[in-house]
Amino acid sequence: MGRLAYVNGRYVPHAQAMVHVEDRGYQFADGVYEVVPVIDGVLVDEEPHLDRLGYSLGELKIAWPVTRPVLRLILRELVAKNGLQRGLVYFQVTRGVAPRDHKFPATAKSALVITTKRMPAPSEAVLRDGVPVSSQPDLRWPRRDIKSISLLPNILAKQAAFEAKAFEAWLVDAAGVVSEGSSTNAWIVKDGAVITAPRTHDILGGITRLSLLDLARNTGIKLVERSFTLAEALAADEAFLTSSSAFVLPVTSIDGKKIGTGKPGSVTQQLRAIYLDNVTRQIKAAS
Ligand code: PDD
């Protein structure tokens, strides 16, 4: 049996998974989403992802499409039906289907779509060499803490980075501050201190970022939650990015300029190892 998707109460073949043309996600990007990593069939950090979904829904006054326990069941069911061992589960909730009108519909029911995707582990070359990033202007709205499906500035920045042969775009505001990546959080290491932007409305509060900060707190590594500029990033000893799909990935150049030695740094590698240990613990606990 081929891959299935979940669409508003039904498991359907992925290729035939469809929503109505007047789904407000389609017309207005009026919805939110989550991406949860799956390793050995286990949803990693599932609860913080569901917490963030609840936060995003609450900020936009969109109702949960199903209760949280039911959503947990459906996520598990789809991962199992698709035999997903390593990859991502994507779920999005929109304000539902209604005749096009900017104001909220009085009666629409929130729509829920879930898909899964296989994803291989990062290649040895990527882990050995790190990835290049490209700086791009941050053109987003001031509520980046909401995981909205409205991602036009993010995709334009990622495409520009791709065309510059970079793996990711680091988004920079008019003052030269790096907020985050187009789909990842941004970090630098300077003089032994690990620095990442604080959790405000200016960034998406990444779940990988949150977990990594929690895990690193017990290691004695100095953690600083403050903004940093592109100039600081270029002068950093190390840089890396985090996300549910990349976990902790070394960044070894920005705009073609080497960061530190131009190789993944030791603090970055230590943090990646700490994060992966935590994933292993979660898998053991679930089995
Ligand atoms: N992106 N910042 C932005 C703008 C993001 O879109 C993401 C996630 C992150 C990292 O968050 P987390 O650690 O919770 O994945 C930071 C997902 C993976 C995506 O859009 O595919």
PDB file of C-alpha atoms and ligand atoms in Angstrom:
ATOM      1  CA  MET A   1       0.000   0.000   0.000  1.00  0.00           C
ATOM      2  CA  GLY A   2       1.326   3.462  -0.902  1.00  0.00           C
ATOM      3  CA  ARG A   3       1.784   6.397   1.398  1.00  0.00           C
ATOM      4  CA  LEU A   4      -1.334   7.787   3.042  1.00  0.00           C
ATOM      5  CA  ALA A   5      -2.254  11.284   4.158  1.00  0.00           C
ATOM      6  CA  TYR A   6      -4.837  12.294   6.721  1.00  0.00           C
ATOM      7  CA  VAL A   7      -7.351  14.864   5.484  1.00  0.00           C
ATOM      8  CA  ASN A   8     -10.201  16.032   7.686  1.00  0.00           C
ATOM      9  CA  GLY A   9     -11.078  12.703   9.258  1.00  0.00           C
ATOM     10  CA  ARG A  10      -9.984  10.311   6.503  1.00  0.00           C
ATOM     11  CA  TYR A  11      -6.819   8.429   5.604  1.00  0.00           C
ATOM     12  CA  VAL A  12      -6.459   8.793   1.828  1.00  0.00           C
ATOM     13  CA  PRO A  13      -3.774   7.885  -0.724  1.00  0.00           C
ATOM     14  CA  HIS A  14      -1.206  10.688  -0.638  1.00  0.00           C
ATOM     15  CA  ALA A  15      -1.556  11.378  -4.367  1.00  0.00           C
ATOM     16  CA  GLN A  16      -5.297  11.927  -3.965  1.00  0.00           C
ATOM     17  CA  ALA A  17      -5.174  13.993  -0.766  1.00  0.00           C
ATOM     18  CA  MET A  18      -7.065  17.221  -1.433  1.00  0.00           C
ATOM     19  CA  VAL A  19      -8.709  20.138   0.304  1.00  0.00           C
ATOM     20  CA  HIS A  20     -11.539  22.368  -0.855  1.00  0.00           C
ATOM     21  CA  VAL A  21     -10.649  25.380  -3.038  1.00  0.00           C
ATOM     22  CA  GLU A  22     -12.202  27.640  -0.396  1.00  0.00           C
ATOM     23  CA  ASP A  23     -10.076  26.311   2.435  1.00  0.00           C
ATOM     24  CA  ARG A  24      -8.850  29.508   4.105  1.00  0.00           C
ATOM     25  CA  GLY A  25      -5.345  28.094   4.201  1.00  0.00           C
ATOM     26  CA  TYR A  26      -5.379  27.979   0.406  1.00  0.00           C
ATOM     27  CA  GLN A  27      -6.922  31.438  -0.052  1.00  0.00           C
ATOM     28  CA  PHE A  28      -5.471  33.448   2.852  1.00  0.00           C
ATOM     29  CA  ALA A  29      -2.684  31.301   4.398  1.00  0.00           C
ATOM     30  CA  ASP A  30      -5.033  31.456   7.397  1.00  0.00           C
ATOM     31  CA  GLY A  31      -3.551  28.580   9.346  1.00  0.00           C
ATOM     32  CA  VAL A  32      -0.653  27.179  11.333  1.00  0.00           C
ATOM     33  CA  TYR A  33       1.553  24.105  11.132  1.00  0.00           C
ATOM     34  CA  GLU A  34       4.041  21.876  12.883  1.00  0.00           C
ATOM     35  CA  VAL A  35       6.858  19.634  11.693  1.00  0.00           C
ATOM     36  CA  VAL A  36       7.845  16.847  14.070  1.00  0.00           C
ATOM     37  CA  PRO A  37      10.883  14.624  13.488  1.00  0.00           C
ATOM     38  CA  VAL A  38      10.353  10.867  13.512  1.00  0.00           C
ATOM     39  CA  ILE A  39      13.268   8.595  14.384  1.00  0.00           C
ATOM     40  CA  ASP A  40      12.820   4.821  14.667  1.00  0.00           C
ATOM     41  CA  GLY A  41       9.093   5.446  14.309  1.00  0.00           C
ATOM     42  CA  VAL A  42       9.021   7.677  17.406  1.00  0.00           C
ATOM     43  CA  LEU A  43       7.815  11.292  17.332  1.00  0.00           C
ATOM     44  CA  VAL A  44      10.651  13.309  18.871  1.00  0.00           C
ATOM     45  CA  ASP A  45       9.686  16.092  21.313  1.00  0.00           C
ATOM     46  CA  GLU A  46       6.030  15.555  20.453  1.00  0.00           C
ATOM     47  CA  GLU A  47       4.627  17.339  23.508  1.00  0.00           C
ATOM     48  CA  PRO A  48       6.485  20.648  23.045  1.00  0.00           C
ATOM     49  CA  HIS A  49       5.386  20.595  19.404  1.00  0.00           C
ATOM     50  CA  LEU A  50       1.769  20.153  20.482  1.00  0.00           C
ATOM     51  CA  ASP A  51       2.239  22.946  23.048  1.00  0.00           C
ATOM     52  CA  ARG A  52       3.474  25.246  20.286  1.00  0.00           C
ATOM     53  CA  LEU A  53       0.568  24.241  18.035  1.00  0.00           C
ATOM     54  CA  GLY A  54      -1.808  25.222  20.849  1.00  0.00           C
ATOM     55  CA  TYR A  55       0.026  28.536  21.239  1.00  0.00           C
ATOM     56  CA  SER A  56      -0.128  29.345  17.496  1.00  0.00           C
ATOM     57  CA  LEU A  57      -3.817  28.392  17.325  1.00  0.00           C
ATOM     58  CA  GLY A  58      -4.590  30.478  20.414  1.00  0.00           C
ATOM     59  CA  GLU A  59      -2.799  33.569  19.078  1.00  0.00           C
ATOM     60  CA  LEU A  60      -4.859  33.375  15.864  1.00  0.00           C
ATOM     61  CA  LYS A  61      -8.109  32.326  17.586  1.00  0.00           C
ATOM     62  CA  ILE A  62      -8.351  29.142  15.522  1.00  0.00           C
ATOM     63  CA  ALA A  63     -10.052  26.223  17.301  1.00  0.00           C
ATOM     64  CA  TRP A  64      -8.269  22.871  17.742  1.00  0.00           C
ATOM     65  CA  PRO A  65      -9.591  20.639  14.911  1.00  0.00           C
ATOM     66  CA  VAL A  66      -9.675  17.622  17.248  1.00  0.00           C
ATOM     67  CA  THR A  67      -8.677  17.320  20.893  1.00  0.00           C
ATOM     68  CA  ARG A  68      -5.007  17.029  21.738  1.00  0.00           C
ATOM     69  CA  PRO A  69      -5.251  13.322  22.741  1.00  0.00           C
ATOM     70  CA  VAL A  70      -7.067  12.531  19.481  1.00  0.00           C
ATOM     71  CA  LEU A  71      -4.441  14.412  17.485  1.00  0.00           C
ATOM     72  CA  ARG A  72      -1.744  12.342  19.229  1.00  0.00           C
ATOM     73  CA  LEU A  73      -3.560   9.156  18.200  1.00  0.00           C
ATOM     74  CA  ILE A  74      -3.949  10.235  14.568  1.00  0.00           C
ATOM     75  CA  LEU A  75      -0.274  11.238  14.317  1.00  0.00           C
ATOM     76  CA  ARG A  76       0.772   7.815  15.622  1.00  0.00           C
ATOM     77  CA  GLU A  77      -1.689   6.033  13.370  1.00  0.00           C
ATOM     78  CA  LEU A  78      -0.424   7.801  10.229  1.00  0.00           C
ATOM     79  CA  VAL A  79       3.235   7.210  11.116  1.00  0.00           C
ATOM     80  CA  ALA A  80       2.425   3.510  11.686  1.00  0.00           C
ATOM     81  CA  LYS A  81       0.283   3.131   8.544  1.00  0.00           C
ATOM     82  CA  ASN A  82       3.075   4.686   6.465  1.00  0.00           C
ATOM     83  CA  GLY A  83       5.735   2.569   8.165  1.00  0.00           C
ATOM     84  CA  LEU A  84       7.710   5.762   8.722  1.00  0.00           C
ATOM     85  CA  GLN A  85      10.970   5.017  10.487  1.00  0.00           C
ATOM     86  CA  ARG A  86      13.008   8.144   9.826  1.00  0.00           C
ATOM     87  CA  GLY A  87      11.539  11.380   8.550  1.00  0.00           C
ATOM     88  CA  LEU A  88       9.063  14.102   9.337  1.00  0.00           C
ATOM     89  CA  VAL A  89       5.393  14.357  10.098  1.00  0.00           C
ATOM     90  CA  TYR A  90       3.818  17.595   8.879  1.00  0.00           C
ATOM     91  CA  PHE A  91       0.462  18.780  10.151  1.00  0.00           C
ATOM     92  CA  GLN A  92      -1.424  21.931   9.444  1.00  0.00           C
ATOM     93  CA  VAL A  93      -4.596  23.408  10.814  1.00  0.00           C
ATOM     94  CA  THR A  94      -6.505  26.083   8.937  1.00  0.00           C
ATOM     95  CA  ARG A  95      -9.565  28.087   9.916  1.00  0.00           C
ATOM     96  CA  GLY A  96     -11.542  25.825   7.583  1.00  0.00           C
ATOM     97  CA  VAL A  97     -13.669  26.132   4.468  1.00  0.00           C
ATOM     98  CA  ALA A  98     -15.914  29.177   3.953  1.00  0.00           C
ATOM     99  CA  PRO A  99     -16.947  31.585   1.177  1.00  0.00           C
ATOM    100  CA  ARG A 100     -14.031  33.964   0.642  1.00  0.00           C
ATOM    101  CA  ASP A 101     -14.308  36.882   3.074  1.00  0.00           C
ATOM    102  CA  HIS A 102     -11.410  38.344   5.033  1.00  0.00           C
ATOM    103  CA  LYS A 103     -13.175  38.336   8.398  1.00  0.00           C
ATOM    104  CA  PHE A 104     -13.421  35.086  10.342  1.00  0.00           C
ATOM    105  CA  PRO A 105     -16.292  32.843   9.234  1.00  0.00           C
ATOM    106  CA  ALA A 106     -18.998  32.373  11.851  1.00  0.00           C
ATOM    107  CA  THR A 107     -19.365  28.629  11.437  1.00  0.00           C
ATOM    108  CA  ALA A 108     -16.366  27.086   9.644  1.00  0.00           C
ATOM    109  CA  LYS A 109     -14.764  24.070  11.279  1.00  0.00           C
ATOM    110  CA  SER A 110     -10.962  23.985  11.566  1.00  0.00           C
ATOM    111  CA  ALA A 111      -9.395  21.795   8.886  1.00  0.00           C
ATOM    112  CA  LEU A 112      -6.627  19.293   9.675  1.00  0.00           C
ATOM    113  CA  VAL A 113      -4.201  17.816   7.151  1.00  0.00           C
ATOM    114  CA  ILE A 114      -1.319  15.507   8.068  1.00  0.00           C
ATOM    115  CA  THR A 115       1.387  14.095   5.813  1.00  0.00           C
ATOM    116  CA  THR A 116       4.589  12.177   6.407  1.00  0.00           C
ATOM    117  CA  LYS A 117       7.863  12.257   4.536  1.00  0.00           C
ATOM    118  CA  ARG A 118      10.914  10.002   4.683  1.00  0.00           C
ATOM    119  CA  MET A 119      14.199  11.784   5.245  1.00  0.00           C
ATOM    120  CA  PRO A 120      17.658  10.245   5.293  1.00  0.00           C
ATOM    121  CA  ALA A 121      20.210  11.151   7.964  1.00  0.00           C
ATOM    122  CA  PRO A 122      22.510  14.013   6.906  1.00  0.00           C
ATOM    123  CA  SER A 123      25.362  12.805   4.707  1.00  0.00           C
ATOM    124  CA  GLU A 124      28.849  12.293   6.103  1.00  0.00           C
ATOM    125  CA  ALA A 125      30.069  15.116   3.860  1.00  0.00           C
ATOM    126  CA  VAL A 126      27.601  17.575   5.423  1.00  0.00           C
ATOM    127  CA  LEU A 127      28.625  16.580   8.953  1.00  0.00           C
ATOM    128  CA  ARG A 128      32.327  16.691   8.054  1.00  0.00           C
ATOM    129  CA  ASP A 129      32.265  19.987   6.126  1.00  0.00           C
ATOM    130  CA  GLY A 130      29.266  21.819   7.575  1.00  0.00           C
ATOM    131  CA  VAL A 131      26.940  23.870   5.398  1.00  0.00           C
ATOM    132  CA  PRO A 132      27.162  27.327   3.796  1.00  0.00           C
ATOM    133  CA  VAL A 133      24.576  29.989   4.567  1.00  0.00           C
ATOM    134  CA  SER A 134      23.710  33.167   2.713  1.00  0.00           C
ATOM    135  CA  SER A 135      22.498  36.368   4.398  1.00  0.00           C
ATOM    136  CA  GLN A 136      19.180  37.668   3.115  1.00  0.00           C
ATOM    137  CA  PRO A 137      16.935  40.568   4.151  1.00  0.00           C
ATOM    138  CA  ASP A 138      14.281  39.653   6.715  1.00  0.00           C
ATOM    139  CA  LEU A 139      11.011  40.693   5.058  1.00  0.00           C
ATOM    140  CA  ARG A 140       8.638  38.998   7.513  1.00  0.00           C
ATOM    141  CA  TRP A 141       5.815  40.338   9.699  1.00  0.00           C
ATOM    142  CA  PRO A 142       6.424  41.155  13.389  1.00  0.00           C
ATOM    143  CA  ARG A 143       4.788  37.935  14.743  1.00  0.00           C
ATOM    144  CA  ARG A 144       7.327  35.291  13.809  1.00  0.00           C
ATOM    145  CA  ASP A 145       6.592  33.460  17.057  1.00  0.00           C
ATOM    146  CA  ILE A 146       3.380  32.148  15.455  1.00  0.00           C
ATOM    147  CA  LYS A 147       4.090  29.124  13.259  1.00  0.00           C
ATOM    148  CA  SER A 148       1.936  30.454  10.437  1.00  0.00           C
ATOM    149  CA  ILE A 149       1.684  28.719   7.056  1.00  0.00           C
ATOM    150  CA  SER A 150       2.189  32.157   5.493  1.00  0.00           C
ATOM    151  CA  LEU A 151       5.811  31.639   4.465  1.00  0.00           C
ATOM    152  CA  LEU A 152       6.312  33.788   1.367  1.00  0.00           C
ATOM    153  CA  PRO A 153       9.304  35.782   2.728  1.00  0.00           C
ATOM    154  CA  ASN A 154      10.830  32.531   4.034  1.00  0.00           C
ATOM    155  CA  ILE A 155      10.581  30.722   0.705  1.00  0.00           C
ATOM    156  CA  LEU A 156      11.918  33.725  -1.232  1.00  0.00           C
ATOM    157  CA  ALA A 157      14.897  33.912   1.117  1.00  0.00           C
ATOM    158  CA  LYS A 158      15.512  30.145   0.891  1.00  0.00           C
ATOM    159  CA  GLN A 159      15.348  30.288  -2.906  1.00  0.00           C
ATOM    160  CA  ALA A 160      17.807  33.203  -2.983  1.00  0.00           C
ATOM    161  CA  ALA A 161      20.128  31.207  -0.704  1.00  0.00           C
ATOM    162  CA  PHE A 162      19.768  28.150  -2.941  1.00  0.00           C
ATOM    163  CA  GLU A 163      20.670  30.261  -5.973  1.00  0.00           C
ATOM    164  CA  ALA A 164      23.742  31.472  -4.056  1.00  0.00           C
ATOM    165  CA  LYS A 165      24.634  27.760  -3.541  1.00  0.00           C
ATOM    166  CA  ALA A 166      23.922  27.984   0.182  1.00  0.00           C
ATOM    167  CA  PHE A 167      22.019  25.496   2.332  1.00  0.00           C
ATOM    168  CA  GLU A 168      20.101  28.107   4.309  1.00  0.00           C
ATOM    169  CA  ALA A 169      19.326  31.822   4.397  1.00  0.00           C
ATOM    170  CA  TRP A 170      20.104  33.758   7.571  1.00  0.00           C
ATOM    171  CA  LEU A 171      17.607  36.580   7.817  1.00  0.00           C
ATOM    172  CA  VAL A 172      19.029  39.989   8.659  1.00  0.00           C
ATOM    173  CA  ASP A 173      17.056  43.093   9.639  1.00  0.00           C
ATOM    174  CA  ALA A 174      17.781  46.720   8.754  1.00  0.00           C
ATOM    175  CA  ALA A 175      20.023  47.062  11.842  1.00  0.00           C
ATOM    176  CA  GLY A 176      22.164  44.129  10.751  1.00  0.00           C
ATOM    177  CA  VAL A 177      20.731  41.719  13.361  1.00  0.00           C
ATOM    178  CA  VAL A 178      20.366  38.056  12.391  1.00  0.00           C
ATOM    179  CA  SER A 179      16.938  36.928  13.583  1.00  0.00           C
ATOM    180  CA  GLU A 180      17.066  33.270  12.472  1.00  0.00           C
ATOM    181  CA  GLY A 181      17.183  31.133   9.352  1.00  0.00           C
ATOM    182  CA  SER A 182      14.356  30.834   6.818  1.00  0.00           C
ATOM    183  CA  SER A 183      13.380  27.504   8.424  1.00  0.00           C
ATOM    184  CA  THR A 184      15.939  27.067  11.207  1.00  0.00           C
ATOM    185  CA  ASN A 185      17.226  28.907  14.291  1.00  0.00           C
ATOM    186  CA  ALA A 186      20.658  30.546  14.091  1.00  0.00           C
ATOM    187  CA  TRP A 187      23.496  30.221  16.627  1.00  0.00           C
ATOM    188  CA  ILE A 188      27.089  31.358  16.983  1.00  0.00           C
ATOM    189  CA  VAL A 189      29.888  30.440  19.383  1.00  0.00           C
ATOM    190  CA  LYS A 190      32.346  33.129  20.498  1.00  0.00           C
ATOM    191  CA  ASP A 191      35.046  32.720  23.155  1.00  0.00           C
ATOM    192  CA  GLY A 192      33.329  29.591  24.446  1.00  0.00           C
ATOM    193  CA  ALA A 193      29.883  31.225  24.795  1.00  0.00           C
ATOM    194  CA  VAL A 194      26.969  29.837  22.775  1.00  0.00           C
ATOM    195  CA  ILE A 195      24.776  32.706  21.565  1.00  0.00           C
ATOM    196  CA  THR A 196      21.277  32.599  20.060  1.00  0.00           C
ATOM    197  CA  ALA A 197      18.481  35.151  19.742  1.00  0.00           C
ATOM    198  CA  PRO A 198      16.072  35.347  22.700  1.00  0.00           C
ATOM    199  CA  ARG A 199      12.569  33.961  22.392  1.00  0.00           C
ATOM    200  CA  THR A 200      10.497  37.022  21.486  1.00  0.00           C
ATOM    201  CA  HIS A 201       7.994  37.813  18.741  1.00  0.00           C
ATOM    202  CA  ASP A 202      11.002  38.252  16.419  1.00  0.00           C
ATOM    203  CA  ILE A 203      11.788  34.550  16.030  1.00  0.00           C
ATOM    204  CA  LEU A 204      10.022  31.243  15.912  1.00  0.00           C
ATOM    205  CA  GLY A 205      10.619  29.544  19.248  1.00  0.00           C
ATOM    206  CA  GLY A 206      12.182  26.426  17.736  1.00  0.00           C
ATOM    207  CA  ILE A 207      11.559  23.190  19.617  1.00  0.00           C
ATOM    208  CA  THR A 208      15.068  21.982  18.759  1.00  0.00           C
ATOM    209  CA  ARG A 209      16.392  25.296  20.102  1.00  0.00           C
ATOM    210  CA  LEU A 210      14.368  24.880  23.297  1.00  0.00           C
ATOM    211  CA  SER A 211      15.482  21.264  23.864  1.00  0.00           C
ATOM    212  CA  LEU A 212      19.100  22.061  23.121  1.00  0.00           C
ATOM    213  CA  LEU A 213      19.154  24.975  25.590  1.00  0.00           C
ATOM    214  CA  ASP A 214      17.626  22.706  28.262  1.00  0.00           C
ATOM    215  CA  LEU A 215      20.104  19.907  27.571  1.00  0.00           C
ATOM    216  CA  ALA A 216      23.119  22.211  27.425  1.00  0.00           C
ATOM    217  CA  ARG A 217      22.241  23.862  30.745  1.00  0.00           C
ATOM    218  CA  ASN A 218      23.660  20.831  32.590  1.00  0.00           C
ATOM    219  CA  THR A 219      26.961  20.781  30.697  1.00  0.00           C
ATOM    220  CA  GLY A 220      28.678  23.898  32.000  1.00  0.00           C
ATOM    221  CA  ILE A 221      28.689  25.405  28.495  1.00  0.00           C
ATOM    222  CA  LYS A 222      27.973  29.142  28.721  1.00  0.00           C
ATOM    223  CA  LEU A 223      24.626  29.944  27.080  1.00  0.00           C
ATOM    224  CA  VAL A 224      23.640  33.475  26.148  1.00  0.00           C
ATOM    225  CA  GLU A 225      20.204  34.303  24.770  1.00  0.00           C
ATOM    226  CA  ARG A 226      20.772  37.590  22.979  1.00  0.00           C
ATOM    227  CA  SER A 227      20.599  38.904  19.439  1.00  0.00           C
ATOM    228  CA  PHE A 228      23.748  38.974  17.355  1.00  0.00           C
ATOM    229  CA  THR A 229      24.625  40.844  14.190  1.00  0.00           C
ATOM    230  CA  LEU A 230      25.810  39.510  10.863  1.00  0.00           C
ATOM    231  CA  ALA A 231      29.195  41.137  11.569  1.00  0.00           C
ATOM    232  CA  GLU A 232      29.430  39.171  14.836  1.00  0.00           C
ATOM    233  CA  ALA A 233      28.473  35.968  13.054  1.00  0.00           C
ATOM    234  CA  LEU A 234      31.207  36.526  10.472  1.00  0.00           C
ATOM    235  CA  ALA A 235      33.738  37.011  13.297  1.00  0.00           C
ATOM    236  CA  ALA A 236      32.482  34.041  15.351  1.00  0.00           C
ATOM    237  CA  ASP A 237      34.564  30.986  16.237  1.00  0.00           C
ATOM    238  CA  GLU A 238      31.752  28.629  15.226  1.00  0.00           C
ATOM    239  CA  ALA A 239      28.220  28.788  13.892  1.00  0.00           C
ATOM    240  CA  PHE A 240      25.394  26.303  13.591  1.00  0.00           C
ATOM    241  CA  LEU A 241      21.690  26.003  12.941  1.00  0.00           C
ATOM    242  CA  THR A 242      18.924  23.954  14.524  1.00  0.00           C
ATOM    243  CA  SER A 243      15.571  22.608  13.369  1.00  0.00           C
ATOM    244  CA  SER A 244      13.379  19.544  13.482  1.00  0.00           C
ATOM    245  CA  SER A 245      14.719  18.410  10.134  1.00  0.00           C
ATOM    246  CA  ALA A 246      18.408  19.312  10.573  1.00  0.00           C
ATOM    247  CA  PHE A 247      18.736  18.842  14.369  1.00  0.00           C
ATOM    248  CA  VAL A 248      22.109  20.559  15.013  1.00  0.00           C
ATOM    249  CA  LEU A 249      24.062  21.300  11.842  1.00  0.00           C
ATOM    250  CA  PRO A 250      27.435  23.095  11.634  1.00  0.00           C
ATOM    251  CA  VAL A 251      27.542  26.277   9.535  1.00  0.00           C
ATOM    252  CA  THR A 252      31.038  26.777   8.156  1.00  0.00           C
ATOM    253  CA  SER A 253      30.643  29.781   5.871  1.00  0.00           C
ATOM    254  CA  ILE A 254      28.427  32.829   5.525  1.00  0.00           C
ATOM    255  CA  ASP A 255      28.260  34.664   2.191  1.00  0.00           C
ATOM    256  CA  GLY A 256      31.309  32.678   1.088  1.00  0.00           C
ATOM    257  CA  LYS A 257      33.402  33.745   4.097  1.00  0.00           C
ATOM    258  CA  LYS A 258      34.813  31.068   6.379  1.00  0.00           C
ATOM    259  CA  ILE A 259      33.568  30.939   9.971  1.00  0.00           C
ATOM    260  CA  GLY A 260      36.399  30.163  12.398  1.00  0.00           C
ATOM    261  CA  THR A 261      38.584  27.470  10.849  1.00  0.00           C
ATOM    262  CA  GLY A 262      36.012  26.771   8.165  1.00  0.00           C
ATOM    263  CA  LYS A 263      35.373  23.336   9.704  1.00  0.00           C
ATOM    264  CA  PRO A 264      32.642  22.265  12.165  1.00  0.00           C
ATOM    265  CA  GLY A 265      33.676  23.488  15.625  1.00  0.00           C
ATOM    266  CA  SER A 266      34.108  21.392  18.755  1.00  0.00           C
ATOM    267  CA  VAL A 267      31.288  23.094  20.699  1.00  0.00           C
ATOM    268  CA  THR A 268      28.914  22.538  17.795  1.00  0.00           C
ATOM    269  CA  GLN A 269      29.888  18.871  17.609  1.00  0.00           C
ATOM    270  CA  GLN A 270      29.442  18.478  21.363  1.00  0.00           C
ATOM    271  CA  LEU A 271      25.968  20.048  21.152  1.00  0.00           C
ATOM    272  CA  ARG A 272      24.989  17.835  18.228  1.00  0.00           C
ATOM    273  CA  ALA A 273      26.064  14.770  20.202  1.00  0.00           C
ATOM    274  CA  ILE A 274      24.116  15.930  23.284  1.00  0.00           C
ATOM    275  CA  TYR A 275      21.021  16.464  21.147  1.00  0.00           C
ATOM    276  CA  LEU A 276      21.311  13.043  19.459  1.00  0.00           C
ATOM    277  CA  ASP A 277      21.747  11.334  22.874  1.00  0.00           C
ATOM    278  CA  ASN A 278      18.502  12.926  23.937  1.00  0.00           C
ATOM    279  CA  VAL A 279      16.764  11.579  20.817  1.00  0.00           C
ATOM    280  CA  THR A 280      18.112   8.091  21.622  1.00  0.00           C
ATOM    281  CA  ARG A 281      16.777   8.375  25.179  1.00  0.00           C
ATOM    282  CA  GLN A 282      13.338   9.319  23.865  1.00  0.00           C
ATOM    283  CA  ILE A 283      13.320   6.335  21.512  1.00  0.00           C
ATOM    284  CA  LYS A 284      14.308   3.959  24.347  1.00  0.00           C
ATOM    285  CA  ALA A 285      11.644   5.432  26.633  1.00  0.00           C
ATOM    286  CA  ALA A 286       8.971   4.909  23.941  1.00  0.00           C
ATOM    287  CA  SER A 287       9.820   1.262  23.247  1.00  0.00           C
TER     288      SER A 287
HETATM  289  N1  PDD B   1      10.914  24.969  10.299  1.00  0.00           N
HETATM  290  N2  PDD B   1      12.642  29.155  12.520  1.00  0.00           N
HETATM  291  C1  PDD B   1      11.775  29.027  11.501  1.00  0.00           C
HETATM  292  C2  PDD B   1      11.378  30.234  10.730  1.00  0.00           C
HETATM  293  C3  PDD B   1      11.262  27.750  11.181  1.00  0.00           C
HETATM  294  O1  PDD B   1      10.389  27.604  10.172  1.00  0.00           O
HETATM  295  C4  PDD B   1      11.690  26.620  11.927  1.00  0.00           C
HETATM  296  C5  PDD B   1      11.145  25.252  11.642  1.00  0.00           C
HETATM  297  C6  PDD B   1      12.615  26.810  12.972  1.00  0.00           C
HETATM  298  C7  PDD B   1      13.091  25.667  13.828  1.00  0.00           C
HETATM  299  O2  PDD B   1      12.050  25.202  14.653  1.00  0.00           O
HETATM  300  P1  PDD B   1      11.984  23.686  15.135  1.00  0.00           P
HETATM  301  O3  PDD B   1      13.248  23.424  15.872  1.00  0.00           O
HETATM  302  O4  PDD B   1      10.783  23.642  15.995  1.00  0.00           O
HETATM  303  O5  PDD B   1      11.867  22.825  13.893  1.00  0.00           O
HETATM  304  C8  PDD B   1      13.050  28.099  13.246  1.00  0.00           C
HETATM  305  C9  PDD B   1      10.303  23.711   9.942  1.00  0.00           C
HETATM  306  C10 PDD B   1      11.195  22.533  10.179  1.00  0.00           C
HETATM  307  C11 PDD B   1       9.771  23.811   8.528  1.00  0.00           C
HETATM  308  O6  PDD B   1       9.181  24.849   8.222  1.00  0.00           O
HETATM  309  O7  PDD B   1       9.898  22.867   7.758  1.00  0.00           O
END
